[in-house]
PDB file of C-alpha atoms in Angstrom:
ATOM      1  CA  MET V   9     -20.623   2.485  12.266  1.00  0.00           C
ATOM      2  CA  ILE V  10     -18.773  -0.792  11.738  1.00  0.00           C
ATOM      3  CA  ASN V  11     -16.633  -0.715   8.563  1.00  0.00           C
ATOM      4  CA  GLU V  12     -17.531   2.911   7.816  1.00  0.00           C
ATOM      5  CA  TRP V  13     -13.949   3.428   6.592  1.00  0.00           C
ATOM      6  CA  PHE V  14     -13.699   0.173   4.624  1.00  0.00           C
ATOM      7  CA  HIS V  15     -14.339   0.065   0.848  1.00  0.00           C
ATOM      8  CA  THR V  16     -14.667  -3.130  -1.183  1.00  0.00           C
ATOM      9  CA  ALA V  17     -13.113  -3.432  -4.659  1.00  0.00           C
ATOM     10  CA  GLY V  18     -14.848  -1.270  -7.257  1.00  0.00           C
ATOM     11  CA  THR V  19     -16.790   0.950  -4.863  1.00  0.00           C
ATOM     12  CA  LEU V  20     -14.243   3.772  -5.203  1.00  0.00           C
ATOM     13  CA  ALA V  21     -13.941   3.469  -9.008  1.00  0.00           C
ATOM     14  CA  ARG V  22     -13.996   6.851 -10.770  1.00  0.00           C
ATOM     15  CA  ASP V  23     -12.738   8.596 -13.906  1.00  0.00           C
ATOM     16  CA  GLY V  24     -11.349   5.408 -15.471  1.00  0.00           C
ATOM     17  CA  PHE V  25      -9.492   4.333 -12.318  1.00  0.00           C
ATOM     18  CA  ASP V  26     -10.203   1.112 -10.419  1.00  0.00           C
ATOM     19  CA  SER V  27     -10.077   3.115  -7.185  1.00  0.00           C
ATOM     20  CA  VAL V  28      -9.595   6.729  -6.149  1.00  0.00           C
ATOM     21  CA  VAL V  29      -9.041   8.020  -2.607  1.00  0.00           C
ATOM     22  CA  ASP V  30      -8.825  11.794  -2.181  1.00  0.00           C
ATOM     23  CA  ALA V  31     -10.296  14.736  -0.269  1.00  0.00           C
ATOM     24  CA  ARG V  32     -13.698  14.163  -1.867  1.00  0.00           C
ATOM     25  CA  ILE V  33     -14.175  11.484   0.794  1.00  0.00           C
ATOM     26  CA  GLU V  34     -15.649  13.258   3.806  1.00  0.00           C
ATOM     27  CA  GLY V  35     -13.184  13.490   6.671  1.00  0.00           C
ATOM     28  CA  TRP V  36     -10.165  12.719   4.475  1.00  0.00           C
ATOM     29  CA  ALA V  37      -7.489  15.373   3.906  1.00  0.00           C
ATOM     30  CA  HIS V  38      -3.817  14.346   3.835  1.00  0.00           C
ATOM     31  CA  THR V  39      -3.358  11.310   1.578  1.00  0.00           C
ATOM     32  CA  GLY V  40      -4.545   9.991  -1.756  1.00  0.00           C
ATOM     33  CA  PHE V  41      -4.406   6.790  -3.773  1.00  0.00           C
ATOM     34  CA  ARG V  42      -5.288   5.622  -7.281  1.00  0.00           C
ATOM     35  CA  SER V  43      -5.054   2.238  -8.959  1.00  0.00           C
ATOM     36  CA  VAL V  44      -5.783   1.446 -12.584  1.00  0.00           C
ATOM     37  CA  THR V  45      -5.769  -1.516 -14.948  1.00  0.00           C
ATOM     38  CA  LEU V  46      -4.442  -0.857 -18.446  1.00  0.00           C
ATOM     39  CA  GLY V  47      -4.624  -2.816 -21.697  1.00  0.00           C
ATOM     40  CA  ASP V  48      -5.060  -6.576 -21.819  1.00  0.00           C
ATOM     41  CA  ALA V  49      -5.914  -7.564 -18.232  1.00  0.00           C
ATOM     42  CA  SER V  50      -6.490 -11.248 -18.979  1.00  0.00           C
ATOM     43  CA  GLY V  51      -2.861 -12.301 -18.486  1.00  0.00           C
ATOM     44  CA  LEU V  52      -2.222 -10.509 -15.204  1.00  0.00           C
ATOM     45  CA  ALA V  53      -1.388 -12.687 -12.220  1.00  0.00           C
ATOM     46  CA  VAL V  54      -3.994 -11.068  -9.963  1.00  0.00           C
ATOM     47  CA  PRO V  55      -6.412  -9.397 -12.372  1.00  0.00           C
ATOM     48  CA  SER V  56      -8.703  -6.569 -11.421  1.00  0.00           C
ATOM     49  CA  ALA V  57     -10.673  -4.122 -13.509  1.00  0.00           C
ATOM     50  CA  PRO V  58     -12.926  -1.111 -13.087  1.00  0.00           C
ATOM     51  CA  ALA V  59     -16.548  -1.642 -12.135  1.00  0.00           C
ATOM     52  CA  GLY V  60     -18.448  -3.176 -15.047  1.00  0.00           C
ATOM     53  CA  ALA V  61     -15.362  -4.612 -16.763  1.00  0.00           C
ATOM     54  CA  THR V  62     -14.068  -8.179 -16.707  1.00  0.00           C
ATOM     55  CA  ALA V  63     -10.540  -9.535 -16.757  1.00  0.00           C
ATOM     56  CA  GLU V  64     -11.041 -10.514 -20.404  1.00  0.00           C
ATOM     57  CA  ASP V  65     -11.938  -7.000 -21.510  1.00  0.00           C
ATOM     58  CA  ARG V  66      -9.289  -5.016 -23.312  1.00  0.00           C
ATOM     59  CA  LEU V  67      -9.114  -1.719 -21.467  1.00  0.00           C
ATOM     60  CA  PRO V  68      -7.518   1.575 -22.558  1.00  0.00           C
ATOM     61  CA  THR V  69      -3.727   1.344 -22.631  1.00  0.00           C
ATOM     62  CA  SER V  70      -3.230   4.772 -21.030  1.00  0.00           C
ATOM     63  CA  VAL V  71      -4.744   7.052 -18.417  1.00  0.00           C
ATOM     64  CA  ASP V  72      -4.085  10.692 -17.541  1.00  0.00           C
ATOM     65  CA  LEU V  73      -3.103  12.103 -14.162  1.00  0.00           C
ATOM     66  CA  PRO V  74      -4.186  15.753 -14.183  1.00  0.00           C
ATOM     67  CA  ALA V  75      -2.011  18.500 -12.758  1.00  0.00           C
ATOM     68  CA  ALA V  76      -2.912  19.062  -9.109  1.00  0.00           C
ATOM     69  CA  GLY V  77      -1.435  20.330  -5.874  1.00  0.00           C
ATOM     70  CA  VAL V  78      -0.243  16.862  -4.858  1.00  0.00           C
ATOM     71  CA  GLU V  79       3.069  15.045  -4.971  1.00  0.00           C
ATOM     72  CA  ARG V  80       2.866  11.515  -6.388  1.00  0.00           C
ATOM     73  CA  VAL V  81       4.722   8.209  -6.250  1.00  0.00           C
ATOM     74  CA  ILE V  82       3.928   5.806  -9.089  1.00  0.00           C
ATOM     75  CA  VAL V  83       4.560   2.073  -8.660  1.00  0.00           C
ATOM     76  CA  PRO V  84       3.547  -0.853 -10.920  1.00  0.00           C
ATOM     77  CA  LEU V  85       1.500  -3.610  -9.295  1.00  0.00           C
ATOM     78  CA  ALA V  86       1.524  -6.227 -12.082  1.00  0.00           C
ATOM     79  CA  GLY V  87       2.733  -6.218 -15.673  1.00  0.00           C
ATOM     80  CA  GLU V  88       6.059  -6.063 -17.454  1.00  0.00           C
ATOM     81  CA  THR V  89       6.484  -2.549 -18.847  1.00  0.00           C
ATOM     82  CA  PHE V  90       5.073   0.914 -18.144  1.00  0.00           C
ATOM     83  CA  THR V  91       5.752   4.403 -19.483  1.00  0.00           C
ATOM     84  CA  VAL V  92       5.199   7.639 -17.565  1.00  0.00           C
ATOM     85  CA  ASP V  93       5.177  10.776 -19.731  1.00  0.00           C
ATOM     86  CA  TYR V  94       5.066  13.848 -17.504  1.00  0.00           C
ATOM     87  CA  THR V  95       4.963  17.633 -17.607  1.00  0.00           C
ATOM     88  CA  LEU V  96       6.183  19.611 -14.604  1.00  0.00           C
ATOM     89  CA  SER V  97       4.632  22.847 -13.361  1.00  0.00           C
ATOM     90  CA  ASP V  98       7.346  24.876 -15.105  1.00  0.00           C
ATOM     91  CA  GLY V  99       6.596  23.238 -18.475  1.00  0.00           C
ATOM     92  CA  THR V 100       9.527  20.802 -18.418  1.00  0.00           C
ATOM     93  CA  THR V 101       8.618  17.481 -19.995  1.00  0.00           C
ATOM     94  CA  GLY V 102      10.091  14.027 -19.520  1.00  0.00           C
ATOM     95  CA  SER V 103       9.482  10.317 -19.881  1.00  0.00           C
ATOM     96  CA  GLN V 104      10.406   7.377 -17.668  1.00  0.00           C
ATOM     97  CA  GLU V 105      10.142   3.645 -18.354  1.00  0.00           C
ATOM     98  CA  LEU V 106       9.190   1.512 -15.360  1.00  0.00           C
ATOM     99  CA  THR V 107       9.799  -2.225 -15.141  1.00  0.00           C
ATOM    100  CA  GLY V 108       7.033  -4.050 -13.317  1.00  0.00           C
ATOM    101  CA  ARG V 109       6.695  -7.574 -11.942  1.00  0.00           C
ATOM    102  CA  THR V 110       4.609 -10.699 -12.337  1.00  0.00           C
ATOM    103  CA  SER V 111       2.512  -9.730  -9.306  1.00  0.00           C
ATOM    104  CA  VAL V 112       2.888  -7.838  -6.046  1.00  0.00           C
ATOM    105  CA  PHE V 113       4.135 -11.113  -4.515  1.00  0.00           C
ATOM    106  CA  HIS V 114       7.236 -11.142  -6.757  1.00  0.00           C
ATOM    107  CA  GLY V 115       9.530  -8.603  -5.123  1.00  0.00           C
ATOM    108  CA  PRO V 116       9.728  -4.812  -5.547  1.00  0.00           C
ATOM    109  CA  ALA V 117       9.100  -2.883  -8.766  1.00  0.00           C
ATOM    110  CA  ASP V 118      10.569   0.316 -10.187  1.00  0.00           C
ATOM    111  CA  CYS V 119       8.927   3.520  -8.934  1.00  0.00           C
ATOM    112  CA  LEU V 120       8.843   7.203  -9.868  1.00  0.00           C
ATOM    113  CA  TYR V 121       8.350  10.376  -7.815  1.00  0.00           C
ATOM    114  CA  LEU V 122       6.636  13.389  -9.419  1.00  0.00           C
ATOM    115  CA  PRO V 123       6.489  16.741  -7.611  1.00  0.00           C
ATOM    116  CA  THR V 124       3.412  18.805  -6.903  1.00  0.00           C
ATOM    117  CA  GLY V 125       1.814  20.464  -9.925  1.00  0.00           C
ATOM    118  CA  ALA V 126       2.942  17.818 -12.422  1.00  0.00           C
ATOM    119  CA  SER V 127       0.632  16.091 -14.883  1.00  0.00           C
ATOM    120  CA  ALA V 128       1.330  12.685 -16.390  1.00  0.00           C
ATOM    121  CA  THR V 129       0.111   9.967 -18.716  1.00  0.00           C
ATOM    122  CA  LEU V 130       0.529   6.363 -17.580  1.00  0.00           C
ATOM    123  CA  SER V 131       0.751   3.746 -20.347  1.00  0.00           C
ATOM    124  CA  SER V 132       1.100  -0.037 -20.538  1.00  0.00           C
ATOM    125  CA  PRO V 133       0.050  -2.715 -23.037  1.00  0.00           C
ATOM    126  CA  ALA V 134      -1.040  -4.867 -20.067  1.00  0.00           C
ATOM    127  CA  GLY V 135      -0.642  -3.913 -16.455  1.00  0.00           C
ATOM    128  CA  ARG V 136      -1.939  -2.538 -13.200  1.00  0.00           C
ATOM    129  CA  ILE V 137      -0.331   0.445 -11.550  1.00  0.00           C
ATOM    130  CA  ALA V 138      -0.787   2.403  -8.320  1.00  0.00           C
ATOM    131  CA  VAL V 139      -0.308   6.077  -7.481  1.00  0.00           C
ATOM    132  CA  ALA V 140       0.254   7.396  -3.952  1.00  0.00           C
ATOM    133  CA  GLU V 141      -0.564  11.078  -3.424  1.00  0.00           C
ATOM    134  CA  ALA V 142      -0.331  13.782  -0.764  1.00  0.00           C
ATOM    135  CA  PRO V 143      -1.203  17.495  -0.938  1.00  0.00           C
ATOM    136  CA  THR V 144       1.766  19.843  -0.660  1.00  0.00           C
ATOM    137  CA  GLU V 145       3.009  23.167  -2.005  1.00  0.00           C
ATOM    138  CA  GLU V 146       6.681  22.268  -1.575  1.00  0.00           C
ATOM    139  CA  THR V 147       8.574  20.776  -4.484  1.00  0.00           C
ATOM    140  CA  ARG V 148      11.155  18.051  -4.866  1.00  0.00           C
ATOM    141  CA  PRO V 149      12.963  16.901  -8.027  1.00  0.00           C
ATOM    142  CA  VAL V 150      11.695  14.039 -10.158  1.00  0.00           C
ATOM    143  CA  GLN V 151      13.177  10.822  -8.752  1.00  0.00           C
ATOM    144  CA  PHE V 152      13.439   7.332 -10.223  1.00  0.00           C
ATOM    145  CA  MET V 153      14.158   4.279  -8.060  1.00  0.00           C
ATOM    146  CA  SER V 154      14.829   0.920  -9.666  1.00  0.00           C
ATOM    147  CA  ALA V 155      13.490  -2.270  -8.134  1.00  0.00           C
ATOM    148  CA  ALA V 156      17.037  -3.258  -7.161  1.00  0.00           C
ATOM    149  CA  GLU V 157      17.416  -0.037  -5.137  1.00  0.00           C
ATOM    150  CA  VAL V 158      14.243  -0.460  -3.069  1.00  0.00           C
ATOM    151  CA  PRO V 159      15.146  -1.055   0.599  1.00  0.00           C
ATOM    152  CA  VAL V 160      13.726  -4.453   1.622  1.00  0.00           C
ATOM    153  CA  GLU V 161      13.128  -5.029   5.338  1.00  0.00           C
ATOM    154  CA  LEU V 162      12.305  -8.330   7.033  1.00  0.00           C
ATOM    155  CA  ARG V 163      10.222  -7.417  10.078  1.00  0.00           C
ATOM    156  CA  GLY V 164       9.016  -9.390  13.099  1.00  0.00           C
ATOM    157  CA  SER V 165       9.585 -13.123  13.614  1.00  0.00           C
ATOM    158  CA  GLY V 166       7.698 -16.398  13.825  1.00  0.00           C
ATOM    159  CA  ILE V 167       4.092 -16.026  12.712  1.00  0.00           C
ATOM    160  CA  SER V 168       4.556 -12.244  12.806  1.00  0.00           C
ATOM    161  CA  SER V 169       7.196 -12.392  10.052  1.00  0.00           C
ATOM    162  CA  ARG V 170       6.566 -10.096   7.077  1.00  0.00           C
ATOM    163  CA  GLN V 171       8.463  -8.429   4.235  1.00  0.00           C
ATOM    164  CA  VAL V 172       8.454  -4.653   3.765  1.00  0.00           C
ATOM    165  CA  HIS V 173       9.421  -2.697   0.634  1.00  0.00           C
ATOM    166  CA  ASN V 174      10.368   0.794   1.858  1.00  0.00           C
ATOM    167  CA  PHE V 175      10.285   2.498  -1.542  1.00  0.00           C
ATOM    168  CA  ALA V 176       8.806   5.799  -0.289  1.00  0.00           C
ATOM    169  CA  THR V 177       9.607   5.836   3.410  1.00  0.00           C
ATOM    170  CA  PRO V 178      12.330   8.223   4.642  1.00  0.00           C
ATOM    171  CA  ALA V 179      14.761   5.382   3.811  1.00  0.00           C
ATOM    172  CA  GLY V 180      13.687   5.549   0.145  1.00  0.00           C
ATOM    173  CA  LEU V 181      12.438   8.416  -2.004  1.00  0.00           C
ATOM    174  CA  ASP V 182      12.772  12.022  -0.798  1.00  0.00           C
ATOM    175  CA  CYS V 183       9.114  13.068  -0.593  1.00  0.00           C
ATOM    176  CA  VAL V 184       7.680  16.133   1.106  1.00  0.00           C
ATOM    177  CA  LYS V 185       4.818  14.358   2.872  1.00  0.00           C
ATOM    178  CA  ILE V 186       4.297  10.849   1.471  1.00  0.00           C
ATOM    179  CA  ILE V 187       5.389   7.822   3.476  1.00  0.00           C
ATOM    180  CA  ALA V 188       4.583   4.680   1.483  1.00  0.00           C
ATOM    181  CA  CYS V 189       5.616   1.037   1.624  1.00  0.00           C
ATOM    182  CA  GLU V 190       4.479  -2.437   0.601  1.00  0.00           C
ATOM    183  CA  VAL V 191       4.033  -5.323   3.047  1.00  0.00           C
ATOM    184  CA  ILE V 192       3.922  -9.036   2.157  1.00  0.00           C
ATOM    185  CA  THR V 193       2.381 -11.335   4.794  1.00  0.00           C
ATOM    186  CA  PRO V 194       2.587 -15.096   4.036  1.00  0.00           C
ATOM    187  CA  GLY V 195      -0.432 -17.295   4.683  1.00  0.00           C
ATOM    188  CA  GLY V 196      -1.008 -17.925   8.383  1.00  0.00           C
ATOM    189  CA  ASN V 197       1.047 -14.902   9.504  1.00  0.00           C
ATOM    190  CA  TRP V 198       0.027 -11.620  11.125  1.00  0.00           C
ATOM    191  CA  SER V 199       1.175  -8.080  10.335  1.00  0.00           C
ATOM    192  CA  SER V 200       0.224  -4.557  11.400  1.00  0.00           C
ATOM    193  CA  TYR V 201       0.826  -6.112  14.774  1.00  0.00           C
ATOM    194  CA  PRO V 202       0.864  -5.292  17.633  1.00  0.00           C
ATOM    195  CA  PRO V 203      -2.064  -2.893  17.036  1.00  0.00           C
ATOM    196  CA  HIS V 204      -0.759   0.662  17.026  1.00  0.00           C
ATOM    197  CA  LYS V 205      -1.783   4.219  16.296  1.00  0.00           C
ATOM    198  CA  HIS V 206      -0.343   7.486  14.981  1.00  0.00           C
ATOM    199  CA  ASP V 207      -3.001  10.110  15.617  1.00  0.00           C
ATOM    200  CA  GLU V 208      -1.338  12.409  18.181  1.00  0.00           C
ATOM    201  CA  ALA V 209       1.634  14.759  17.887  1.00  0.00           C
ATOM    202  CA  ILE V 210       3.927  13.690  20.733  1.00  0.00           C
ATOM    203  CA  ALA V 211       7.489  14.879  20.182  1.00  0.00           C
ATOM    204  CA  GLY V 212       9.865  11.985  19.700  1.00  0.00           C
ATOM    205  CA  SER V 213       7.270   9.238  20.161  1.00  0.00           C
ATOM    206  CA  GLU V 214       4.195   9.659  17.921  1.00  0.00           C
ATOM    207  CA  SER V 215       3.274  11.542  14.746  1.00  0.00           C
ATOM    208  CA  ARG V 216      -0.085  12.348  13.152  1.00  0.00           C
ATOM    209  CA  LEU V 217      -0.611  10.354   9.965  1.00  0.00           C
ATOM    210  CA  GLU V 218      -3.652   9.329   7.943  1.00  0.00           C
ATOM    211  CA  GLU V 219      -3.164   5.863   6.471  1.00  0.00           C
ATOM    212  CA  ILE V 220      -4.471   4.025   3.426  1.00  0.00           C
ATOM    213  CA  TYR V 221      -4.339   0.240   3.090  1.00  0.00           C
ATOM    214  CA  TYR V 222      -4.741  -1.121  -0.445  1.00  0.00           C
ATOM    215  CA  PHE V 223      -5.008  -4.951  -0.322  1.00  0.00           C
ATOM    216  CA  GLU V 224      -4.321  -7.895  -2.625  1.00  0.00           C
ATOM    217  CA  THR V 225      -4.601 -11.597  -1.802  1.00  0.00           C
ATOM    218  CA  ALA V 226      -3.404 -14.745  -3.561  1.00  0.00           C
ATOM    219  CA  VAL V 227      -3.007 -18.486  -3.015  1.00  0.00           C
ATOM    220  CA  SER V 228       0.187 -19.068  -1.013  1.00  0.00           C
ATOM    221  CA  ARG V 229       3.298 -20.172  -2.856  1.00  0.00           C
ATOM    222  CA  GLY V 230       3.552 -23.924  -3.127  1.00  0.00           C
ATOM    223  CA  CYS V 231      -0.156 -24.529  -2.521  1.00  0.00           C
ATOM    224  CA  ARG V 232      -2.222 -26.308  -5.163  1.00  0.00           C
ATOM    225  CA  ALA V 233      -5.618 -24.726  -4.712  1.00  0.00           C
ATOM    226  CA  PRO V 234      -8.749 -25.566  -6.705  1.00  0.00           C
ATOM    227  CA  ALA V 235     -10.164 -23.073  -9.185  1.00  0.00           C
ATOM    228  CA  GLU V 236     -12.852 -22.004  -6.719  1.00  0.00           C
ATOM    229  CA  ALA V 237     -10.304 -20.945  -4.069  1.00  0.00           C
ATOM    230  CA  ASP V 238     -11.161 -17.500  -2.655  1.00  0.00           C
ATOM    231  CA  PRO V 239      -8.044 -15.843  -1.163  1.00  0.00           C
ATOM    232  CA  PHE V 240      -8.822 -13.609   1.834  1.00  0.00           C
ATOM    233  CA  SER V 241      -7.393 -12.011   4.960  1.00  0.00           C
ATOM    234  CA  LEU V 242      -8.830 -10.315   8.046  1.00  0.00           C
ATOM    235  CA  PHE V 243      -8.221  -6.692   9.087  1.00  0.00           C
ATOM    236  CA  SER V 244      -9.357  -4.596  12.027  1.00  0.00           C
ATOM    237  CA  THR V 245      -9.211  -1.124  13.558  1.00  0.00           C
ATOM    238  CA  TYR V 246     -10.587   0.230  16.819  1.00  0.00           C
ATOM    239  CA  SER V 247     -11.042   3.553  18.591  1.00  0.00           C
ATOM    240  CA  SER V 248      -8.521   5.730  20.412  1.00  0.00           C
ATOM    241  CA  ALA V 249      -8.904   9.069  22.191  1.00  0.00           C
ATOM    242  CA  ALA V 250      -8.658  10.764  18.784  1.00  0.00           C
ATOM    243  CA  GLY V 251     -11.899   9.279  17.489  1.00  0.00           C
ATOM    244  CA  GLU V 252     -14.274   6.370  17.186  1.00  0.00           C
ATOM    245  CA  ILE V 253     -13.611   3.796  14.469  1.00  0.00           C
ATOM    246  CA  THR V 254     -14.437   0.115  14.063  1.00  0.00           C
ATOM    247  CA  THR V 255     -13.287  -1.998  11.146  1.00  0.00           C
ATOM    248  CA  SER V 256     -13.756  -5.751  11.226  1.00  0.00           C
ATOM    249  CA  ALA V 257     -13.408  -6.821   7.622  1.00  0.00           C
ATOM    250  CA  THR V 258     -12.661  -9.747   5.371  1.00  0.00           C
ATOM    251  CA  VAL V 259     -10.320  -8.311   2.723  1.00  0.00           C
ATOM    252  CA  ARG V 260      -9.641  -9.392  -0.841  1.00  0.00           C
ATOM    253  CA  THR V 261      -7.847  -7.984  -3.869  1.00  0.00           C
ATOM    254  CA  GLY V 262      -8.775  -4.374  -4.589  1.00  0.00           C
ATOM    255  CA  ASP V 263     -10.284  -3.620  -1.174  1.00  0.00           C
ATOM    256  CA  ILE V 264      -9.214  -0.438   0.639  1.00  0.00           C
ATOM    257  CA  ALA V 265      -9.234   0.408   4.340  1.00  0.00           C
ATOM    258  CA  LEU V 266      -8.855   4.010   5.486  1.00  0.00           C
ATOM    259  CA  VAL V 267      -7.449   4.837   8.916  1.00  0.00           C
ATOM    260  CA  PRO V 268      -8.012   8.506   9.814  1.00  0.00           C
ATOM    261  CA  PHE V 269      -7.229   7.791  13.497  1.00  0.00           C
ATOM    262  CA  GLY V 270      -7.385   4.975  16.003  1.00  0.00           C
ATOM    263  CA  TYR V 271      -5.550   1.713  16.594  1.00  0.00           C
ATOM    264  CA  HIS V 272      -5.126  -0.478  13.522  1.00  0.00           C
ATOM    265  CA  GLY V 273      -4.187  -4.109  13.202  1.00  0.00           C
ATOM    266  CA  PRO V 274      -3.864  -6.926  13.071  1.00  0.00           C
ATOM    267  CA  LEU V 275      -3.892  -7.998   9.457  1.00  0.00           C
ATOM    268  CA  ALA V 276      -4.209 -11.778   9.572  1.00  0.00           C
ATOM    269  CA  ALA V 277      -3.430 -13.678   6.364  1.00  0.00           C
ATOM    270  CA  ALA V 278      -5.589 -16.815   6.325  1.00  0.00           C
ATOM    271  CA  PRO V 279      -3.645 -20.092   6.069  1.00  0.00           C
ATOM    272  CA  GLY V 280      -3.209 -20.957   2.403  1.00  0.00           C
ATOM    273  CA  TYR V 281      -3.529 -17.348   1.262  1.00  0.00           C
ATOM    274  CA  ASP V 282      -0.835 -14.654   1.103  1.00  0.00           C
ATOM    275  CA  ASN V 283      -1.629 -10.986   1.712  1.00  0.00           C
ATOM    276  CA  TYR V 284      -0.186  -7.804   0.236  1.00  0.00           C
ATOM    277  CA  TYR V 285      -0.956  -4.268   1.230  1.00  0.00           C
ATOM    278  CA  LEU V 286       0.335  -0.933   0.033  1.00  0.00           C
ATOM    279  CA  ASN V 287       0.361   1.693   2.786  1.00  0.00           C
ATOM    280  CA  VAL V 288       0.173   5.409   2.034  1.00  0.00           C
ATOM    281  CA  MET V 289       0.629   7.789   4.975  1.00  0.00           C
ATOM    282  CA  ALA V 290       0.842  11.566   5.379  1.00  0.00           C
ATOM    283  CA  GLY V 291      -0.325  14.097   7.911  1.00  0.00           C
ATOM    284  CA  PRO V 292      -0.307  17.693   9.125  1.00  0.00           C
ATOM    285  CA  ASP V 293       2.917  17.505  11.120  1.00  0.00           C
ATOM    286  CA  GLU V 294       5.892  19.423   9.794  1.00  0.00           C
ATOM    287  CA  GLU V 295       8.319  16.492  10.050  1.00  0.00           C
ATOM    288  CA  ARG V 296       7.947  13.528   7.694  1.00  0.00           C
ATOM    289  CA  VAL V 297       8.365  10.705  10.182  1.00  0.00           C
ATOM    290  CA  TRP V 298       6.550   7.478  11.133  1.00  0.00           C
ATOM    291  CA  LEU V 299       6.298   7.362  14.936  1.00  0.00           C
ATOM    292  CA  ILE V 300       3.762   5.026  16.508  1.00  0.00           C
ATOM    293  CA  SER V 301       2.309   4.072  19.873  1.00  0.00           C
ATOM    294  CA  ASP V 302       1.462   0.416  20.460  1.00  0.00           C
ATOM    295  CA  ASP V 303      -1.746  -0.442  22.274  1.00  0.00           C
ATOM    296  CA  PRO V 304      -0.413  -0.811  25.850  1.00  0.00           C
ATOM    297  CA  ALA V 305      -2.328  -4.079  26.186  1.00  0.00           C
ATOM    298  CA  HIS V 306      -0.410  -5.690  23.335  1.00  0.00           C
ATOM    299  CA  GLY V 307       2.931  -3.928  22.876  1.00  0.00           C
ATOM    300  CA  TRP V 308       4.715  -6.523  25.026  1.00  0.00           C
ATOM    301  CA  VAL V 309       4.437  -8.973  22.110  1.00  0.00           C
ATOM    302  CA  ARG V 310       7.369  -7.258  20.378  1.00  0.00           C
ATOM    303  CA  ASP V 311       9.712  -8.489  23.109  1.00  0.00           C
ATOM    304  CA  GLU V 312       8.627 -12.075  22.442  1.00  0.00           C
ATOM    305  CA  TRP V 313       9.854 -11.917  18.835  1.00  0.00           C
ATOM    306  CA  GLU V 314      13.427 -12.482  19.977  1.00  0.00           C
ATOM    307  CA  ASP V 315      12.492 -16.043  20.971  1.00  0.00           C
ATOM    308  CA  PHE V 316      11.271 -17.132  17.517  1.00  0.00           C
ATOM    309  CA  GLU V 317      12.950 -17.757  14.174  1.00  0.00           C
ATOM    310  CA  PHE V 318      12.072 -15.676  11.145  1.00  0.00           C
ATOM    311  CA  ASP V 319       9.730 -17.310   8.607  1.00  0.00           C
ATOM    312  CA  SER V 320      11.914 -19.179   6.095  1.00  0.00           C
ATOM    313  CA  ARG V 321       9.400 -18.543   3.290  1.00  0.00           C
ATOM    314  CA  LEU V 322      10.591 -14.942   3.093  1.00  0.00           C
ATOM    315  CA  PRO V 323      11.869 -12.996   1.295  1.00  0.00           C
ATOM    316  CA  TYR V 324       9.566 -13.277  -1.719  1.00  0.00           C
ATOM    317  CA  GLU V 325      11.667 -12.236  -4.694  1.00  0.00           C
ATOM    318  CA  THR V 326      11.109 -11.639  -8.385  1.00  0.00           C
ATOM    319  CA  SER V 327      13.167 -14.702  -9.285  1.00  0.00           C
ATOM    320  CA  LYS V 328      10.977 -17.007  -7.165  1.00  0.00           C
ATOM    321  CA  GLU V 329       7.942 -18.290  -9.003  1.00  0.00           C
ATOM    322  CA  LYS V 330       4.652 -18.786  -7.240  1.00  0.00           C
TER     323      LYS V 330
END
């Protein structure tokens, strides 16, 4: 079915969270994701709220993450301050303050890694926060990474220029399974391109990874859009030998695309509208590594990047106002 693996904002709302992806979705096993809006949502740069709520509603200022057999990475999406109070599986307790950002288009934010078996309470007077998850029985220590420590990568060139925050890739936090990053694509540019896949275990060239895309969209920096402007992007997936999948979707803030297998990309940010997505990946392979195979029909495009200049609009940083 077309868009079988695509979920519009609010359709995955559950248990006080704006969205929840976990093994309760049929055919999904290796990754998880949660997003939640806390407190006064009216002042957030890109507001969202659970189904039935509006941006003007004052929501609960805290939400609980129950203990479970999953490791977690917690990252603010929008809002100034957040507190994570946690209890580890051995009874050890702790608390970590996280500094957020104006929006996901204003540079990286602080993030926190919690090992499997931990429970936590997330609190903020006004903010939105995301949680990446992956089942595992192995443990790692609690890890804090400040926004200034997040590895920022400028990838591609020309209209394929994009900005990547590698906060939970192997270059960032030491996770057991989770590979997570944020990608900023300015209006008119393409990312997740060339289309690629990671659904076979081929030593040294491809790894098996489920992937979650959580999207946000906004009017591009410097544009003076009318109040009725409707930021959007386009996203697609298509089948590989591992399975049949077809996504051909218009994406907006809060939408989620799941990629259990198959080729995915491109993400095309419409002119005038910037795109953000948070990727969460994990899989059954023993090694935590992101190895991909380009669609043979399109992989040649990478070689063309050397002939174009990188988009001067990037990087998007916290200090730059929209």
